[in-house]
């Protein structure tokens, strides 16, 4: 494990672009592999998760070429996929595992998927159960809930499925299975989760109608290769938004950030706390809105976040908690029990991690309760192999009084490989 000392900084100035959106990069590669004809992706995220998707595609017989952040997927249609010769390794990537299960449910062969120790602890029955209802056979540990999972795909029957959790991974898996199921498939979520799958599949030519949390998909229409430009990842930008909001002085410009409304909960939450974040040059490319974000320091105060807002900022909650510790007054996050089944149990790891740095924070079954003190002492922190914790603790260190000695910074490579280098180019002591 890599240990680093994160020193406090006092200012930020400059302009940068964060790496490509993780959710959109996964989908562009996967749908490209299912489509007929070439898909050309620009600003693809070279994070470990998306590289896992590319390597699984290779294992399934899909050819591709990558040069820097440009990727060409040479799709020959989903029926051209081949039975993998070996176990498919998704690494740390829940999106790869769950979306692939959706495609493999309709592929007439067997495949076994596994991943790292974190992925082997994450619940998969939420995808497996509805896919079984549609006709797939899936075996795995604990009644098929944990990887390694073996899936035997085949003929699927379209169904109306109400998902128990607002999860874009579950929704996407069912939509992808629906592309090859007999009849219609309807997926209804309790609350709308990120809708990148719906937007991108429509561009690829799928027969799909999305109306809020309800998606109807019909089989029979082949997908066609596309040109996809990936916006910067708002989940990566979130670390910089918190840093630039709570630092003493300066201004940060983050170009070309995806601002899909199903992902912008962090902008709403920080603004509710009093943050000064401006959106400029809003435009839509490849079906996804993007904007330049301009952030300046501002005094933040505590807020309550719950309900429909939660899926719109679920991945940003660790760094949001850092912001809440440095704000004035009380912050409460509720309805976020999904945090318990992310790359780590992010309720427990966030609360323990911030307490160790001197924060006043308590665990709730479905969130946390924080008394912001406008300062954070600093101390020892560890990422638990969770990329978003690694970066949240780095931000905490930069905003702390004494700095943070951080173990496991390398986990950031899952979604933002050059995070520390980027922050160092724009921040100063
Ligand atoms: C993702 C969906 C979310 C999110 C994850 C990426 C996606 O997970 O936390 O980082 O790309 O569909 P859930 O679908 O489990 O909520």
GROMACS .gro file of C-alpha atoms and ligand atoms in nm:
model
  445
    1UNK     CA    1   0.000   0.000   0.000
    2UNK     CA    2   0.118   0.345  -0.091
    3UNK     CA    3   0.143   0.597   0.196
    4UNK     CA    4   0.141   0.969   0.121
    5UNK     CA    5   0.138   1.278   0.336
    6UNK     CA    6  -0.119   1.534   0.222
    7UNK     CA    7  -0.016   1.881   0.331
    8UNK     CA    8  -0.260   2.161   0.401
    9UNK     CA    9  -0.300   2.415   0.118
   10UNK     CA   10  -0.441   2.766   0.137
   11UNK     CA   11  -0.526   2.861  -0.218
   12UNK     CA   12  -0.633   2.736  -0.558
   13UNK     CA   13  -0.602   2.898  -0.898
   14UNK     CA   14  -0.623   2.765  -1.249
   15UNK     CA   15  -0.817   2.571  -1.504
   16UNK     CA   16  -0.835   2.199  -1.576
   17UNK     CA   17  -1.046   1.921  -1.722
   18UNK     CA   18  -1.116   1.613  -1.512
   19UNK     CA   19  -1.096   1.269  -1.681
   20UNK     CA   20  -1.391   1.125  -1.871
   21UNK     CA   21  -1.709   1.014  -1.698
   22UNK     CA   22  -1.681   0.659  -1.565
   23UNK     CA   23  -2.046   0.562  -1.616
   24UNK     CA   24  -2.051   0.696  -1.971
   25UNK     CA   25  -1.713   0.540  -2.064
   26UNK     CA   26  -1.831   0.193  -1.952
   27UNK     CA   27  -2.151   0.225  -2.152
   28UNK     CA   28  -1.981   0.356  -2.466
   29UNK     CA   29  -1.743   0.056  -2.469
   30UNK     CA   30  -2.010  -0.200  -2.388
   31UNK     CA   31  -2.278  -0.075  -2.626
   32UNK     CA   32  -2.008  -0.034  -2.892
   33UNK     CA   33  -1.926  -0.401  -2.843
   34UNK     CA   34  -2.294  -0.493  -2.885
   35UNK     CA   35  -2.344  -0.273  -3.193
   36UNK     CA   36  -2.279  -0.339  -3.560
   37UNK     CA   37  -2.002  -0.122  -3.703
   38UNK     CA   38  -1.733   0.085  -3.540
   39UNK     CA   39  -1.785   0.299  -3.228
   40UNK     CA   40  -1.529   0.573  -3.184
   41UNK     CA   41  -1.495   0.705  -2.827
   42UNK     CA   42  -1.305   1.021  -2.734
   43UNK     CA   43  -1.202   1.122  -2.380
   44UNK     CA   44  -1.257   0.763  -2.262
   45UNK     CA   45  -1.167   0.724  -1.892
   46UNK     CA   46  -0.842   0.530  -1.855
   47UNK     CA   47  -0.935   0.438  -1.498
   48UNK     CA   48  -0.896   0.078  -1.385
   49UNK     CA   49  -1.273   0.018  -1.385
   50UNK     CA   50  -1.322   0.110  -1.750
   51UNK     CA   51  -1.009  -0.085  -1.848
   52UNK     CA   52  -1.177  -0.385  -1.681
   53UNK     CA   53  -1.476  -0.339  -1.913
   54UNK     CA   54  -1.244  -0.330  -2.215
   55UNK     CA   55  -1.060  -0.643  -2.104
   56UNK     CA   56  -1.387  -0.833  -2.040
   57UNK     CA   57  -1.501  -0.735  -2.390
   58UNK     CA   58  -1.180  -0.884  -2.527
   59UNK     CA   59  -1.255  -1.207  -2.336
   60UNK     CA   60  -1.591  -1.217  -2.513
   61UNK     CA   61  -1.435  -1.186  -2.857
   62UNK     CA   62  -1.498  -0.813  -2.914
   63UNK     CA   63  -1.208  -0.638  -3.086
   64UNK     CA   64  -1.097  -0.286  -2.998
   65UNK     CA   65  -0.804  -0.053  -3.023
   66UNK     CA   66  -0.699   0.214  -2.775
   67UNK     CA   67  -0.461   0.509  -2.821
   68UNK     CA   68  -0.451   0.742  -2.522
   69UNK     CA   69  -0.806   0.840  -2.437
   70UNK     CA   70  -0.933   0.743  -2.784
   71UNK     CA   71  -1.091   0.399  -2.826
   72UNK     CA   72  -1.228   0.228  -3.135
   73UNK     CA   73  -1.464  -0.063  -3.068
   74UNK     CA   74  -1.504  -0.290  -3.370
   75UNK     CA   75  -1.853  -0.416  -3.295
   76UNK     CA   76  -2.006  -0.701  -3.495
   77UNK     CA   77  -2.338  -0.717  -3.314
   78UNK     CA   78  -2.425  -0.884  -2.985
   79UNK     CA   79  -2.481  -1.223  -3.149
   80UNK     CA   80  -2.113  -1.234  -3.245
   81UNK     CA   81  -1.997  -1.255  -2.881
   82UNK     CA   82  -1.806  -1.574  -2.805
   83UNK     CA   83  -1.807  -1.796  -2.500
   84UNK     CA   84  -1.510  -1.677  -2.291
   85UNK     CA   85  -1.221  -1.922  -2.256
   86UNK     CA   86  -1.153  -1.814  -1.900
   87UNK     CA   87  -1.310  -1.637  -1.603
   88UNK     CA   88  -1.389  -1.271  -1.674
   89UNK     CA   89  -1.227  -1.041  -1.417
   90UNK     CA   90  -1.416  -0.717  -1.352
   91UNK     CA   91  -1.158  -0.597  -1.096
   92UNK     CA   92  -1.325  -0.342  -0.865
   93UNK     CA   93  -1.602  -0.253  -1.109
   94UNK     CA   94  -1.965  -0.310  -1.008
   95UNK     CA   95  -2.084  -0.144  -1.329
   96UNK     CA   96  -1.886  -0.393  -1.542
   97UNK     CA   97  -2.021  -0.692  -1.351
   98UNK     CA   98  -2.385  -0.587  -1.340
   99UNK     CA   99  -2.417  -0.450  -1.694
  100UNK     CA  100  -2.235  -0.751  -1.840
  101UNK     CA  101  -2.474  -0.987  -1.659
  102UNK     CA  102  -2.758  -0.812  -1.842
  103UNK     CA  103  -2.600  -0.872  -2.182
  104UNK     CA  104  -2.485  -1.226  -2.102
  105UNK     CA  105  -2.838  -1.321  -1.991
  106UNK     CA  106  -2.934  -1.322  -2.358
  107UNK     CA  107  -2.610  -1.476  -2.491
  108UNK     CA  108  -2.635  -1.850  -2.565
  109UNK     CA  109  -2.329  -1.961  -2.366
  110UNK     CA  110  -2.189  -1.979  -2.014
  111UNK     CA  111  -1.955  -1.725  -1.857
  112UNK     CA  112  -1.806  -1.687  -1.511
  113UNK     CA  113  -1.741  -1.343  -1.368
  114UNK     CA  114  -1.540  -1.246  -1.065
  115UNK     CA  115  -1.348  -0.949  -0.928
  116UNK     CA  116  -1.146  -0.822  -0.635
  117UNK     CA  117  -1.228  -0.877  -0.266
  118UNK     CA  118  -1.458  -0.572  -0.262
  119UNK     CA  119  -1.662  -0.685  -0.564
  120UNK     CA  120  -1.696  -1.034  -0.414
  121UNK     CA  121  -1.871  -0.876  -0.113
  122UNK     CA  122  -2.121  -0.668  -0.314
  123UNK     CA  123  -2.481  -0.789  -0.360
  124UNK     CA  124  -2.559  -0.927  -0.703
  125UNK     CA  125  -2.900  -1.083  -0.644
  126UNK     CA  126  -3.057  -0.744  -0.714
  127UNK     CA  127  -2.958  -0.807  -1.078
  128UNK     CA  128  -2.962  -1.187  -1.074
  129UNK     CA  129  -3.317  -1.230  -0.940
  130UNK     CA  130  -3.494  -1.025  -1.211
  131UNK     CA  131  -3.267  -1.173  -1.481
  132UNK     CA  132  -3.368  -1.521  -1.358
  133UNK     CA  133  -3.732  -1.413  -1.385
  134UNK     CA  134  -3.662  -1.330  -1.749
  135UNK     CA  135  -3.510  -1.675  -1.805
  136UNK     CA  136  -3.135  -1.657  -1.729
  137UNK     CA  137  -2.962  -1.912  -1.508
  138UNK     CA  138  -2.715  -1.766  -1.257
  139UNK     CA  139  -2.521  -1.952  -0.989
  140UNK     CA  140  -2.295  -1.805  -0.726
  141UNK     CA  141  -2.206  -1.802  -0.359
  142UNK     CA  142  -2.486  -1.747  -0.104
  143UNK     CA  143  -2.770  -1.834  -0.338
  144UNK     CA  144  -2.621  -1.645  -0.627
  145UNK     CA  145  -2.574  -1.319  -0.437
  146UNK     CA  146  -2.194  -1.302  -0.446
  147UNK     CA  147  -1.931  -1.344  -0.717
  148UNK     CA  148  -1.782  -1.553  -0.859
  149UNK     CA  149  -2.102  -1.587  -1.059
  150UNK     CA  150  -2.165  -1.820  -1.350
  151UNK     CA  151  -2.434  -1.719  -1.592
  152UNK     CA  152  -2.586  -1.940  -1.859
  153UNK     CA  153  -2.773  -1.717  -2.098
  154UNK     CA  154  -3.039  -1.810  -2.348
  155UNK     CA  155  -3.388  -1.718  -2.460
  156UNK     CA  156  -3.538  -1.446  -2.242
  157UNK     CA  157  -3.894  -1.339  -2.185
  158UNK     CA  158  -3.974  -0.968  -2.151
  159UNK     CA  159  -4.129  -0.870  -1.816
  160UNK     CA  160  -4.249  -0.573  -1.618
  161UNK     CA  161  -4.001  -0.536  -1.332
  162UNK     CA  162  -4.021  -0.299  -1.037
  163UNK     CA  163  -3.673  -0.265  -0.892
  164UNK     CA  164  -3.638  -0.241  -0.514
  165UNK     CA  165  -3.355   0.012  -0.521
  166UNK     CA  166  -3.288   0.314  -0.740
  167UNK     CA  167  -2.981   0.166  -0.909
  168UNK     CA  168  -2.868   0.254  -1.259
  169UNK     CA  169  -2.662  -0.064  -1.270
  170UNK     CA  170  -2.967  -0.281  -1.203
  171UNK     CA  171  -3.186  -0.079  -1.438
  172UNK     CA  172  -2.923  -0.094  -1.713
  173UNK     CA  173  -2.873  -0.470  -1.678
  174UNK     CA  174  -3.248  -0.527  -1.722
  175UNK     CA  175  -3.270  -0.289  -2.018
  176UNK     CA  176  -2.976  -0.468  -2.185
  177UNK     CA  177  -3.143  -0.805  -2.129
  178UNK     CA  178  -3.466  -0.654  -2.265
  179UNK     CA  179  -3.291  -0.573  -2.594
  180UNK     CA  180  -3.297  -0.946  -2.673
  181UNK     CA  181  -3.600  -1.068  -2.475
  182UNK     CA  182  -3.920  -1.179  -2.642
  183UNK     CA  183  -4.187  -0.910  -2.617
  184UNK     CA  184  -4.156  -0.594  -2.412
  185UNK     CA  185  -3.955  -0.526  -2.099
  186UNK     CA  186  -4.055  -0.248  -1.861
  187UNK     CA  187  -3.828  -0.140  -1.578
  188UNK     CA  188  -3.976   0.082  -1.306
  189UNK     CA  189  -3.748   0.232  -1.043
  190UNK     CA  190  -3.862   0.370  -0.706
  191UNK     CA  191  -3.673   0.694  -0.788
  192UNK     CA  192  -3.499   0.788  -1.112
  193UNK     CA  193  -3.130   0.693  -1.112
  194UNK     CA  194  -2.868   0.814  -1.364
  195UNK     CA  195  -3.012   0.779  -1.716
  196UNK     CA  196  -2.697   0.746  -1.931
  197UNK     CA  197  -2.802   0.401  -2.054
  198UNK     CA  198  -3.137   0.527  -2.182
  199UNK     CA  199  -2.982   0.828  -2.357
  200UNK     CA  200  -2.699   0.634  -2.517
  201UNK     CA  201  -2.902   0.331  -2.627
  202UNK     CA  202  -3.146   0.563  -2.803
  203UNK     CA  203  -2.850   0.711  -2.993
  204UNK     CA  204  -2.735   0.357  -3.084
  205UNK     CA  205  -3.082   0.296  -3.234
  206UNK     CA  206  -3.251   0.082  -2.966
  207UNK     CA  207  -3.630   0.070  -2.945
  208UNK     CA  208  -3.655   0.234  -2.605
  209UNK     CA  209  -3.889   0.486  -2.445
  210UNK     CA  210  -3.792   0.648  -2.114
  211UNK     CA  211  -4.038   0.846  -1.903
  212UNK     CA  212  -3.882   0.937  -1.571
  213UNK     CA  213  -3.832   0.625  -1.358
  214UNK     CA  214  -4.015   0.405  -1.616
  215UNK     CA  215  -3.833   0.259  -1.919
  216UNK     CA  216  -3.990   0.047  -2.191
  217UNK     CA  217  -3.763  -0.151  -2.423
  218UNK     CA  218  -3.850  -0.375  -2.716
  219UNK     CA  219  -3.620  -0.625  -2.883
  220UNK     CA  220  -3.550  -0.674  -3.251
  221UNK     CA  221  -3.365  -0.355  -3.349
  222UNK     CA  222  -2.989  -0.391  -3.400
  223UNK     CA  223  -2.760  -0.129  -3.245
  224UNK     CA  224  -2.537   0.076  -3.475
  225UNK     CA  225  -2.185   0.199  -3.394
  226UNK     CA  226  -2.164   0.563  -3.287
  227UNK     CA  227  -1.927   0.852  -3.232
  228UNK     CA  228  -1.922   0.914  -2.855
  229UNK     CA  229  -1.750   1.206  -2.686
  230UNK     CA  230  -1.730   1.148  -2.309
  231UNK     CA  231  -1.774   1.455  -2.084
  232UNK     CA  232  -1.561   1.509  -1.774
  233UNK     CA  233  -1.685   1.312  -1.473
  234UNK     CA  234  -1.885   1.523  -1.227
  235UNK     CA  235  -1.809   1.261  -0.961
  236UNK     CA  236  -1.437   1.336  -1.006
  237UNK     CA  237  -1.500   1.711  -1.030
  238UNK     CA  238  -1.682   1.687  -0.694
  239UNK     CA  239  -1.350   1.656  -0.505
  240UNK     CA  240  -1.227   1.977  -0.662
  241UNK     CA  241  -1.560   2.153  -0.608
  242UNK     CA  242  -1.539   2.083  -0.235
  243UNK     CA  243  -1.172   2.181  -0.219
  244UNK     CA  244  -1.224   2.508  -0.407
  245UNK     CA  245  -1.534   2.595  -0.202
  246UNK     CA  246  -1.364   2.554   0.135
  247UNK     CA  247  -1.013   2.676   0.061
  248UNK     CA  248  -0.911   3.024   0.181
  249UNK     CA  249  -0.863   3.194  -0.156
  250UNK     CA  250  -0.868   3.164  -0.531
  251UNK     CA  251  -1.087   3.045  -0.816
  252UNK     CA  252  -1.098   2.716  -1.005
  253UNK     CA  253  -1.234   2.657  -1.355
  254UNK     CA  254  -1.326   2.298  -1.445
  255UNK     CA  255  -1.396   2.267  -1.817
  256UNK     CA  256  -1.632   2.029  -1.989
  257UNK     CA  257  -1.802   1.856  -1.695
  258UNK     CA  258  -2.107   1.634  -1.753
  259UNK     CA  259  -2.413   1.803  -1.598
  260UNK     CA  260  -2.681   1.544  -1.667
  261UNK     CA  261  -2.959   1.635  -1.417
  262UNK     CA  262  -2.957   1.279  -1.278
  263UNK     CA  263  -2.597   1.344  -1.163
  264UNK     CA  264  -2.594   1.706  -1.046
  265UNK     CA  265  -2.714   1.649  -0.687
  266UNK     CA  266  -2.369   1.755  -0.563
  267UNK     CA  267  -2.407   2.097  -0.730
  268UNK     CA  268  -2.750   2.140  -0.569
  269UNK     CA  269  -2.631   2.023  -0.228
  270UNK     CA  270  -2.321   2.244  -0.222
  271UNK     CA  271  -2.521   2.545  -0.344
  272UNK     CA  272  -2.778   2.476  -0.071
  273UNK     CA  273  -2.486   2.505   0.174
  274UNK     CA  274  -2.392   2.840   0.024
  275UNK     CA  275  -2.130   2.738  -0.235
  276UNK     CA  276  -2.043   2.973  -0.522
  277UNK     CA  277  -2.050   2.749  -0.831
  278UNK     CA  278  -2.124   2.898  -1.171
  279UNK     CA  279  -2.214   2.695  -1.481
  280UNK     CA  280  -2.095   2.842  -1.813
  281UNK     CA  281  -2.107   2.734  -2.178
  282UNK     CA  282  -2.376   2.468  -2.130
  283UNK     CA  283  -2.407   2.251  -2.440
  284UNK     CA  284  -2.518   1.901  -2.534
  285UNK     CA  285  -2.278   1.658  -2.705
  286UNK     CA  286  -2.346   1.287  -2.763
  287UNK     CA  287  -2.683   1.324  -2.590
  288UNK     CA  288  -2.532   1.446  -2.261
  289UNK     CA  289  -2.526   1.806  -2.131
  290UNK     CA  290  -2.191   1.947  -2.024
  291UNK     CA  291  -2.073   2.279  -1.882
  292UNK     CA  292  -1.771   2.467  -1.753
  293UNK     CA  293  -1.788   2.502  -1.375
  294UNK     CA  294  -1.636   2.805  -1.203
  295UNK     CA  295  -1.593   2.768  -0.825
  296UNK     CA  296  -1.490   3.027  -0.569
  297UNK     CA  297  -1.452   2.991  -0.192
  298UNK     CA  298  -1.761   3.069   0.014
  299UNK     CA  299  -1.871   3.015   0.375
  300UNK     CA  300  -2.079   2.693   0.388
  301UNK     CA  301  -2.349   2.602   0.639
  302UNK     CA  302  -2.508   2.268   0.731
  303UNK     CA  303  -2.806   2.121   0.540
  304UNK     CA  304  -3.032   1.817   0.536
  305UNK     CA  305  -3.009   1.585   0.234
  306UNK     CA  306  -3.251   1.298   0.179
  307UNK     CA  307  -3.508   1.135  -0.052
  308UNK     CA  308  -3.493   1.176  -0.430
  309UNK     CA  309  -3.173   1.381  -0.404
  310UNK     CA  310  -2.973   1.079  -0.282
  311UNK     CA  311  -2.936   0.884  -0.613
  312UNK     CA  312  -2.828   1.213  -0.775
  313UNK     CA  313  -2.521   1.241  -0.550
  314UNK     CA  314  -2.468   0.892  -0.409
  315UNK     CA  315  -2.102   0.865  -0.519
  316UNK     CA  316  -2.023   1.217  -0.398
  317UNK     CA  317  -2.140   1.162  -0.038
  318UNK     CA  318  -1.793   1.082   0.103
  319UNK     CA  319  -1.651   1.416  -0.011
  320UNK     CA  320  -1.979   1.590   0.071
  321UNK     CA  321  -1.928   1.467   0.429
  322UNK     CA  322  -1.584   1.635   0.430
  323UNK     CA  323  -1.754   1.960   0.321
  324UNK     CA  324  -2.014   1.923   0.599
  325UNK     CA  325  -1.740   1.882   0.865
  326UNK     CA  326  -1.587   2.211   0.750
  327UNK     CA  327  -1.920   2.394   0.723
  328UNK     CA  328  -2.091   2.574   1.006
  329UNK     CA  329  -2.366   2.385   1.190
  330UNK     CA  330  -2.549   2.059   1.151
  331UNK     CA  331  -2.574   1.840   0.841
  332UNK     CA  332  -2.788   1.529   0.818
  333UNK     CA  333  -2.781   1.274   0.535
  334UNK     CA  334  -3.067   1.018   0.536
  335UNK     CA  335  -3.208   0.757   0.292
  336UNK     CA  336  -2.854   0.672   0.180
  337UNK     CA  337  -2.840   0.306   0.296
  338UNK     CA  338  -2.705   0.216  -0.051
  339UNK     CA  339  -2.373   0.358   0.072
  340UNK     CA  340  -2.333   0.041   0.276
  341UNK     CA  341  -2.293  -0.173  -0.038
  342UNK     CA  342  -2.053   0.043  -0.239
  343UNK     CA  343  -1.679  -0.027  -0.282
  344UNK     CA  344  -1.668  -0.015   0.100
  345UNK     CA  345  -1.945   0.031   0.358
  346UNK     CA  346  -1.925   0.404   0.302
  347UNK     CA  347  -2.137   0.493   0.605
  348UNK     CA  348  -1.900   0.314   0.839
  349UNK     CA  349  -1.576   0.405   0.659
  350UNK     CA  350  -1.672   0.773   0.619
  351UNK     CA  351  -1.777   0.810   0.984
  352UNK     CA  352  -1.471   0.627   1.122
  353UNK     CA  353  -1.238   0.808   0.882
  354UNK     CA  354  -1.362   1.157   0.963
  355UNK     CA  355  -1.380   1.093   1.338
  356UNK     CA  356  -1.011   0.998   1.328
  357UNK     CA  357  -0.938   1.336   1.166
  358UNK     CA  358  -1.113   1.522   1.450
  359UNK     CA  359  -1.464   1.564   1.307
  360UNK     CA  360  -1.790   1.544   1.500
  361UNK     CA  361  -1.980   1.284   1.302
  362UNK     CA  362  -2.211   0.997   1.397
  363UNK     CA  363  -2.334   0.696   1.204
  364UNK     CA  364  -2.705   0.655   1.126
  365UNK     CA  365  -2.851   0.336   0.976
  366UNK     CA  366  -2.908   0.517   0.646
  367UNK     CA  367  -2.662   0.805   0.656
  368UNK     CA  368  -2.473   1.029   0.895
  369UNK     CA  369  -2.508   1.325   1.124
  370UNK     CA  370  -2.237   1.588   1.135
  371UNK     CA  371  -2.173   1.895   1.350
  372UNK     CA  372  -1.961   2.119   1.128
  373UNK     CA  373  -1.684   2.301   1.312
  374UNK     CA  374  -1.531   2.503   1.029
  375UNK     CA  375  -1.195   2.334   1.092
  376UNK     CA  376  -1.056   1.981   1.074
  377UNK     CA  377  -0.749   1.874   1.270
  378UNK     CA  378  -0.608   1.606   1.037
  379UNK     CA  379  -0.424   1.286   1.130
  380UNK     CA  380  -0.413   0.933   0.989
  381UNK     CA  381  -0.650   0.803   0.722
  382UNK     CA  382  -0.687   0.497   0.505
  383UNK     CA  383  -0.875   0.436   0.181
  384UNK     CA  384  -0.984   0.075   0.250
  385UNK     CA  385  -0.912   0.025  -0.121
  386UNK     CA  386  -1.203   0.258  -0.203
  387UNK     CA  387  -1.116   0.519  -0.468
  388UNK     CA  388  -1.366   0.777  -0.351
  389UNK     CA  389  -1.243   0.755   0.008
  390UNK     CA  390  -0.881   0.798  -0.106
  391UNK     CA  391  -0.969   1.125  -0.281
  392UNK     CA  392  -1.208   1.246  -0.008
  393UNK     CA  393  -0.931   1.201   0.252
  394UNK     CA  394  -0.683   1.380   0.026
  395UNK     CA  395  -0.923   1.677   0.008
  396UNK     CA  396  -0.970   1.658   0.387
  397UNK     CA  397  -0.590   1.667   0.429
  398UNK     CA  398  -0.553   1.974   0.207
  399UNK     CA  399  -0.825   2.154   0.406
  400UNK     CA  400  -0.699   2.036   0.748
  401UNK     CA  401  -0.479   2.214   1.001
  402UNK     CA  402  -0.211   1.945   1.035
  403UNK     CA  403  -0.237   1.746   0.712
  404UNK     CA  404  -0.331   1.383   0.661
  405UNK     CA  405  -0.108   1.080   0.642
  406UNK     CA  406  -0.300   0.867   0.395
  407UNK     CA  407  -0.264   0.497   0.325
  408UNK     CA  408  -0.396   0.349   0.002
  409UNK     CA  409  -0.397   0.658  -0.221
  410UNK     CA  410  -0.337   0.429  -0.521
  411UNK     CA  411  -0.707   0.327  -0.509
  412UNK     CA  412  -0.783   0.660  -0.683
  413UNK     CA  413  -0.665   0.496  -1.009
  414UNK     CA  414  -1.004   0.326  -1.033
  415UNK     CA  415  -1.167   0.650  -1.146
  416UNK     CA  416  -0.910   0.935  -1.143
  417UNK     CA  417  -0.554   0.809  -1.199
  418UNK     CA  418  -0.379   1.150  -1.186
  419UNK     CA  419  -0.586   1.305  -0.912
  420UNK     CA  420  -0.301   1.422  -0.689
  421UNK     CA  421  -0.098   1.555  -0.981
  422UNK     CA  422  -0.400   1.752  -1.106
  423UNK     CA  423  -0.470   1.901  -0.763
  424UNK     CA  424  -0.104   1.994  -0.717
  425UNK     CA  425  -0.100   2.191  -1.044
  426UNK     CA  426  -0.385   2.418  -0.925
  427UNK     CA  427  -0.335   2.446  -0.547
  428UNK     CA  428  -0.071   2.632  -0.341
  429UNK     CA  429   0.036   2.657   0.023
  430LIG     C1  430  -2.328   0.354  -1.163
  430LIG     C2  431  -2.437   0.352  -1.081
  430LIG     C3  432  -2.430   0.373  -0.935
  430LIG     C4  433  -2.298   0.436  -0.894
  430LIG     C5  434  -2.181   0.371  -0.960
  430LIG     C6  435  -2.192   0.382  -1.112
  430LIG     C7  436  -2.347   0.330  -1.306
  430LIG     O1  437  -2.440   0.248  -0.869
  430LIG     O2  438  -2.285   0.433  -0.754
  430LIG     O3  439  -2.061   0.433  -0.920
  430LIG     O4  440  -2.255   0.358  -1.386
  430LIG     O5  441  -2.455   0.283  -1.345
  430LIG     P1  442  -2.581   0.178  -0.840
  430LIG     O6  443  -2.645   0.148  -0.968
  430LIG     O7  444  -2.549   0.054  -0.763
  430LIG     O8  445  -2.658   0.277  -0.757
   0.00000   0.00000   0.00000
